Amino acid sequence: MVNVRPLRTALKRPAHSNWFRFLQRSRRYHSYDHEASPPFTPAEDAILSAALSHVPAHGFTNAALTKGARDAGYLDVSTNLFPTGAFSIVNYHLVIQRLALAKHAPSTPQTHSDVSSNIRTLALRRLQANKPIIHQWQDALALLSTPIHLPTSIRELAFLSDELLFLAGSTTVTSAWYTNRAALAAIYASADLFMTTDTSKDFVETEGFLTRRLEEGMRLKNTLGGVGAWVGMQAGGVVNGLRSKGVWI
């Protein structure tokens, strides 16, 4: 059983706590600023992309990382490039799938409802990118939730929230945007976890779950206190979900 007790503190604090303040530490707004240079060197990209192809069979493991190094033409010792081991594959998947969303940016929205629809479309597309490895994703979530990896995990979730909002057409950074960012992070995290238990055809239940959570967030968007309490509730759901998978929080 994985010990991720610090996640309880990170996720169950109220929205005005340190976790929420982390989401408020906005530099500028989207991945074009977050990724000023390629996030991976050519060698890292070659090894990790090859390792990802082994995840369906071998999971997010050091064995997959070693096989990826061999496939890319590197010696086994080259896995020393990745001091976080198997977590490097998880992080690679998160980063490349976040950046891939830019290729699917919707047309410029004309109304607020257009922005909301775009957010749903983009978030669903991001979730669908997990389909080939969904049977291994619970193990990935366990790695993401361990104390040593938690700061990176929260940082990447914040970047994903930025990307979804920006690509959907929400480009005005106001005080309300910080609340939207935290709410969207909580929604996506809960949908990400829900999908690991979804046995419906084409994950239609995950689509419905995401839609309902987004609609709830929209109803509360004008009430900072309401959104704060709701974010805490959603985060608590993620914690309880991880506990049900054997992760000790």
CSV table of N, CA and C in Angstrom, one decimal, residues 46-114:
chain,number,residue,atom,x,y,z
A,46,ALA,N,13.1,10.3,-27.0
A,46,ALA,CA,13.2,9.0,-27.7
A,46,ALA,C,13.0,7.9,-26.7
A,47,ILE,N,13.6,7.9,-25.6
A,47,ILE,CA,13.5,6.8,-24.6
A,47,ILE,C,12.1,6.8,-24.0
A,48,LEU,N,11.6,7.9,-23.6
A,48,LEU,CA,10.3,8.0,-22.9
A,48,LEU,C,9.1,7.6,-23.8
A,49,SER,N,9.2,8.1,-25.1
A,49,SER,CA,8.1,7.8,-26.0
A,49,SER,C,8.1,6.3,-26.3
A,50,ALA,N,9.3,5.7,-26.4
A,50,ALA,CA,9.4,4.2,-26.6
A,50,ALA,C,8.9,3.5,-25.4
A,51,ALA,N,9.3,4.0,-24.2
A,51,ALA,CA,8.8,3.4,-22.9
A,51,ALA,C,7.3,3.4,-22.8
A,52,LEU,N,6.7,4.5,-23.3
A,52,LEU,CA,5.3,4.6,-23.2
A,52,LEU,C,4.6,3.5,-24.0
A,53,SER,N,5.2,3.1,-25.1
A,53,SER,CA,4.6,2.1,-25.9
A,53,SER,C,4.6,0.7,-25.2
A,54,HIS,N,5.4,0.6,-24.2
A,54,HIS,CA,5.4,-0.7,-23.4
A,54,HIS,C,4.5,-0.6,-22.2
A,55,VAL,N,3.9,0.5,-21.9
A,55,VAL,CA,3.0,0.6,-20.7
A,55,VAL,C,1.8,-0.3,-20.8
A,56,PRO,N,1.1,-0.4,-21.9
A,56,PRO,CA,0.0,-1.3,-21.9
A,56,PRO,C,0.3,-2.7,-21.4
A,57,ALA,N,1.5,-3.2,-21.7
A,57,ALA,CA,1.8,-4.6,-21.3
A,57,ALA,C,2.5,-4.6,-20.0
A,58,HIS,N,3.4,-3.6,-19.7
A,58,HIS,CA,4.2,-3.7,-18.5
A,58,HIS,C,3.9,-2.6,-17.5
A,59,GLY,N,3.0,-1.7,-17.7
A,59,GLY,CA,2.6,-0.7,-16.8
A,59,GLY,C,3.7,0.4,-16.7
A,60,PHE,N,3.4,1.3,-15.8
A,60,PHE,CA,4.4,2.4,-15.5
A,60,PHE,C,5.4,1.9,-14.6
A,61,THR,N,6.4,1.2,-15.1
A,61,THR,CA,7.4,0.5,-14.3
A,61,THR,C,8.8,0.8,-14.9
A,62,ASN,N,9.8,0.4,-14.1
A,62,ASN,CA,11.2,0.5,-14.5
A,62,ASN,C,11.5,-0.4,-15.7
A,63,ALA,N,10.7,-1.6,-15.7
A,63,ALA,CA,10.9,-2.5,-16.8
A,63,ALA,C,10.5,-1.8,-18.2
A,64,ALA,N,9.4,-1.1,-18.2
A,64,ALA,CA,9.0,-0.4,-19.4
A,64,ALA,C,10.0,0.7,-19.8
A,65,LEU,N,10.6,1.3,-18.8
A,65,LEU,CA,11.6,2.3,-19.0
A,65,LEU,C,12.9,1.7,-19.7
A,66,THR,N,13.3,0.6,-19.2
A,66,THR,CA,14.5,-0.1,-19.7
A,66,THR,C,14.2,-0.6,-21.1
A,67,LYS,N,13.0,-1.2,-21.4
A,67,LYS,CA,12.7,-1.6,-22.7
A,67,LYS,C,12.6,-0.4,-23.7
A,68,GLY,N,12.2,0.7,-23.2
A,68,GLY,CA,12.1,1.9,-24.0
A,68,GLY,C,13.5,2.4,-24.4
A,69,ALA,N,14.5,2.3,-23.5
A,69,ALA,CA,15.9,2.7,-23.7
A,69,ALA,C,16.4,1.8,-24.8
A,70,ARG,N,16.2,0.5,-24.7
A,70,ARG,CA,16.7,-0.5,-25.7
A,70,ARG,C,16.1,-0.2,-27.1
A,71,ASP,N,14.8,0.0,-27.1
A,71,ASP,CA,14.1,0.3,-28.4
A,71,ASP,C,14.7,1.5,-29.0
A,72,ALA,N,15.0,2.5,-28.2
A,72,ALA,CA,15.6,3.8,-28.8
A,72,ALA,C,17.0,3.7,-29.1
A,73,GLY,N,17.7,2.5,-28.9
A,73,GLY,CA,19.1,2.3,-29.2
A,73,GLY,C,20.0,2.7,-28.2
A,74,TYR,N,19.6,2.8,-26.9
A,74,TYR,CA,20.5,3.2,-25.8
A,74,TYR,C,20.7,2.0,-24.9
A,75,LEU,N,21.8,2.1,-24.2
A,75,LEU,CA,22.2,1.1,-23.2
A,75,LEU,C,21.2,1.1,-22.0
A,76,ASP,N,21.1,0.0,-21.3
A,76,ASP,CA,20.2,0.0,-20.1
A,76,ASP,C,20.6,1.1,-19.1
A,77,VAL,N,21.9,1.4,-19.0
A,77,VAL,CA,22.4,2.4,-18.1
A,77,VAL,C,21.9,3.8,-18.4
A,78,SER,N,21.4,4.0,-19.6
A,78,SER,CA,20.9,5.3,-19.9
A,78,SER,C,19.6,5.7,-19.1
A,79,THR,N,19.0,4.7,-18.5
A,79,THR,CA,17.8,5.0,-17.7
A,79,THR,C,18.2,5.8,-16.5
A,80,ASN,N,19.5,6.0,-16.2
A,80,ASN,CA,20.0,6.9,-15.1
A,80,ASN,C,19.7,8.3,-15.5
A,81,LEU,N,19.3,8.6,-16.7
A,81,LEU,CA,18.9,10.0,-17.1
A,81,LEU,C,17.6,10.3,-16.3
A,82,PHE,N,16.9,9.4,-15.8
A,82,PHE,CA,15.6,9.6,-15.2
A,82,PHE,C,15.6,9.2,-13.7
A,83,PRO,N,16.1,10.1,-12.9
A,83,PRO,CA,16.2,9.7,-11.4
A,83,PRO,C,14.9,9.4,-10.7
A,84,THR,N,13.8,9.8,-11.3
A,84,THR,CA,12.5,9.4,-10.7
A,84,THR,C,12.0,8.1,-11.3
A,85,GLY,N,12.7,7.4,-12.1
A,85,GLY,CA,12.4,6.1,-12.5
A,85,GLY,C,11.0,6.1,-13.3
A,86,ALA,N,10.2,5.2,-12.9
A,86,ALA,CA,8.9,5.0,-13.7
A,86,ALA,C,8.0,6.2,-13.7
A,87,PHE,N,8.2,7.1,-12.7
A,87,PHE,CA,7.4,8.3,-12.7
A,87,PHE,C,7.7,9.2,-13.9
A,88,SER,N,8.9,9.1,-14.4
A,88,SER,CA,9.2,9.8,-15.6
A,88,SER,C,8.3,9.5,-16.8
A,89,ILE,N,7.9,8.3,-16.9
A,89,ILE,CA,7.0,7.9,-18.0
A,89,ILE,C,5.6,8.6,-17.7
A,90,VAL,N,5.1,8.5,-16.5
A,90,VAL,CA,3.9,9.2,-16.2
A,90,VAL,C,3.9,10.7,-16.5
A,91,ASN,N,5.0,11.3,-16.1
A,91,ASN,CA,5.1,12.8,-16.3
A,91,ASN,C,5.2,13.1,-17.8
A,92,TYR,N,5.9,12.2,-18.5
A,92,TYR,CA,6.0,12.4,-20.0
A,92,TYR,C,4.6,12.4,-20.6
A,93,HIS,N,3.9,11.4,-20.3
A,93,HIS,CA,2.5,11.2,-20.8
A,93,HIS,C,1.7,12.5,-20.5
A,94,LEU,N,1.7,13.0,-19.3
A,94,LEU,CA,1.0,14.1,-18.9
A,94,LEU,C,1.4,15.4,-19.7
A,95,VAL,N,2.7,15.6,-19.9
A,95,VAL,CA,3.2,16.8,-20.6
A,95,VAL,C,2.8,16.7,-22.1
A,96,ILE,N,3.1,15.6,-22.7
A,96,ILE,CA,2.9,15.5,-24.2
A,96,ILE,C,1.4,15.6,-24.5
A,97,GLN,N,0.6,15.0,-23.7
A,97,GLN,CA,-0.8,15.1,-24.0
A,97,GLN,C,-1.4,16.4,-23.7
A,98,ARG,N,-0.9,17.1,-22.7
A,98,ARG,CA,-1.3,18.5,-22.5
A,98,ARG,C,-0.9,19.4,-23.7
A,99,LEU,N,0.3,19.3,-24.2
A,99,LEU,CA,0.7,20.1,-25.3
A,99,LEU,C,0.0,19.7,-26.6
A,100,ALA,N,-0.4,18.5,-26.7
A,100,ALA,CA,-1.1,18.0,-27.9
A,100,ALA,C,-2.5,18.7,-28.0
A,101,LEU,N,-3.0,19.2,-26.9
A,101,LEU,CA,-4.3,19.8,-27.0
A,101,LEU,C,-4.4,21.1,-27.9
A,102,ALA,N,-3.2,21.7,-28.1
A,102,ALA,CA,-3.1,22.9,-28.9
A,102,ALA,C,-3.6,22.6,-30.3
A,103,LYS,N,-3.3,21.4,-30.8
A,103,LYS,CA,-3.7,21.0,-32.1
A,103,LYS,C,-5.2,20.9,-32.3
A,104,HIS,N,-5.9,20.9,-31.2
A,104,HIS,CA,-7.4,20.7,-31.3
A,104,HIS,C,-8.1,21.9,-30.7
A,105,ALA,N,-7.5,23.1,-30.7
A,105,ALA,CA,-8.1,24.3,-30.2
A,105,ALA,C,-9.3,24.6,-31.0
A,106,PRO,N,-10.5,24.8,-30.3
A,106,PRO,CA,-11.7,25.2,-31.0
A,106,PRO,C,-11.6,26.6,-31.7
A,107,SER,N,-12.6,26.9,-32.5
A,107,SER,CA,-12.6,28.3,-33.1
A,107,SER,C,-12.9,29.3,-32.0
A,108,THR,N,-12.6,30.5,-32.3
A,108,THR,CA,-12.7,31.6,-31.3
A,108,THR,C,-14.2,31.7,-30.8
A,109,PRO,N,-14.4,31.6,-29.5
A,109,PRO,CA,-15.7,31.6,-28.9
A,109,PRO,C,-16.4,33.0,-29.0
A,110,GLN,N,-17.7,33.0,-29.2
A,110,GLN,CA,-18.4,34.2,-29.3
A,110,GLN,C,-19.2,34.6,-28.0
A,111,THR,N,-19.5,33.5,-27.2
A,111,THR,CA,-20.3,33.7,-26.0
A,111,THR,C,-19.6,32.9,-24.9
A,112,HIS,N,-20.1,33.2,-23.7
A,112,HIS,CA,-19.6,32.5,-22.5
A,112,HIS,C,-19.9,31.0,-22.6
A,113,SER,N,-21.1,30.7,-23.2
A,113,SER,CA,-21.5,29.3,-23.3
A,113,SER,C,-20.6,28.6,-24.3
A,114,ASP,N,-20.0,29.3,-25.3
A,114,ASP,CA,-19.1,28.7,-26.2
A,114,ASP,C,-17.8,28.3,-25.4
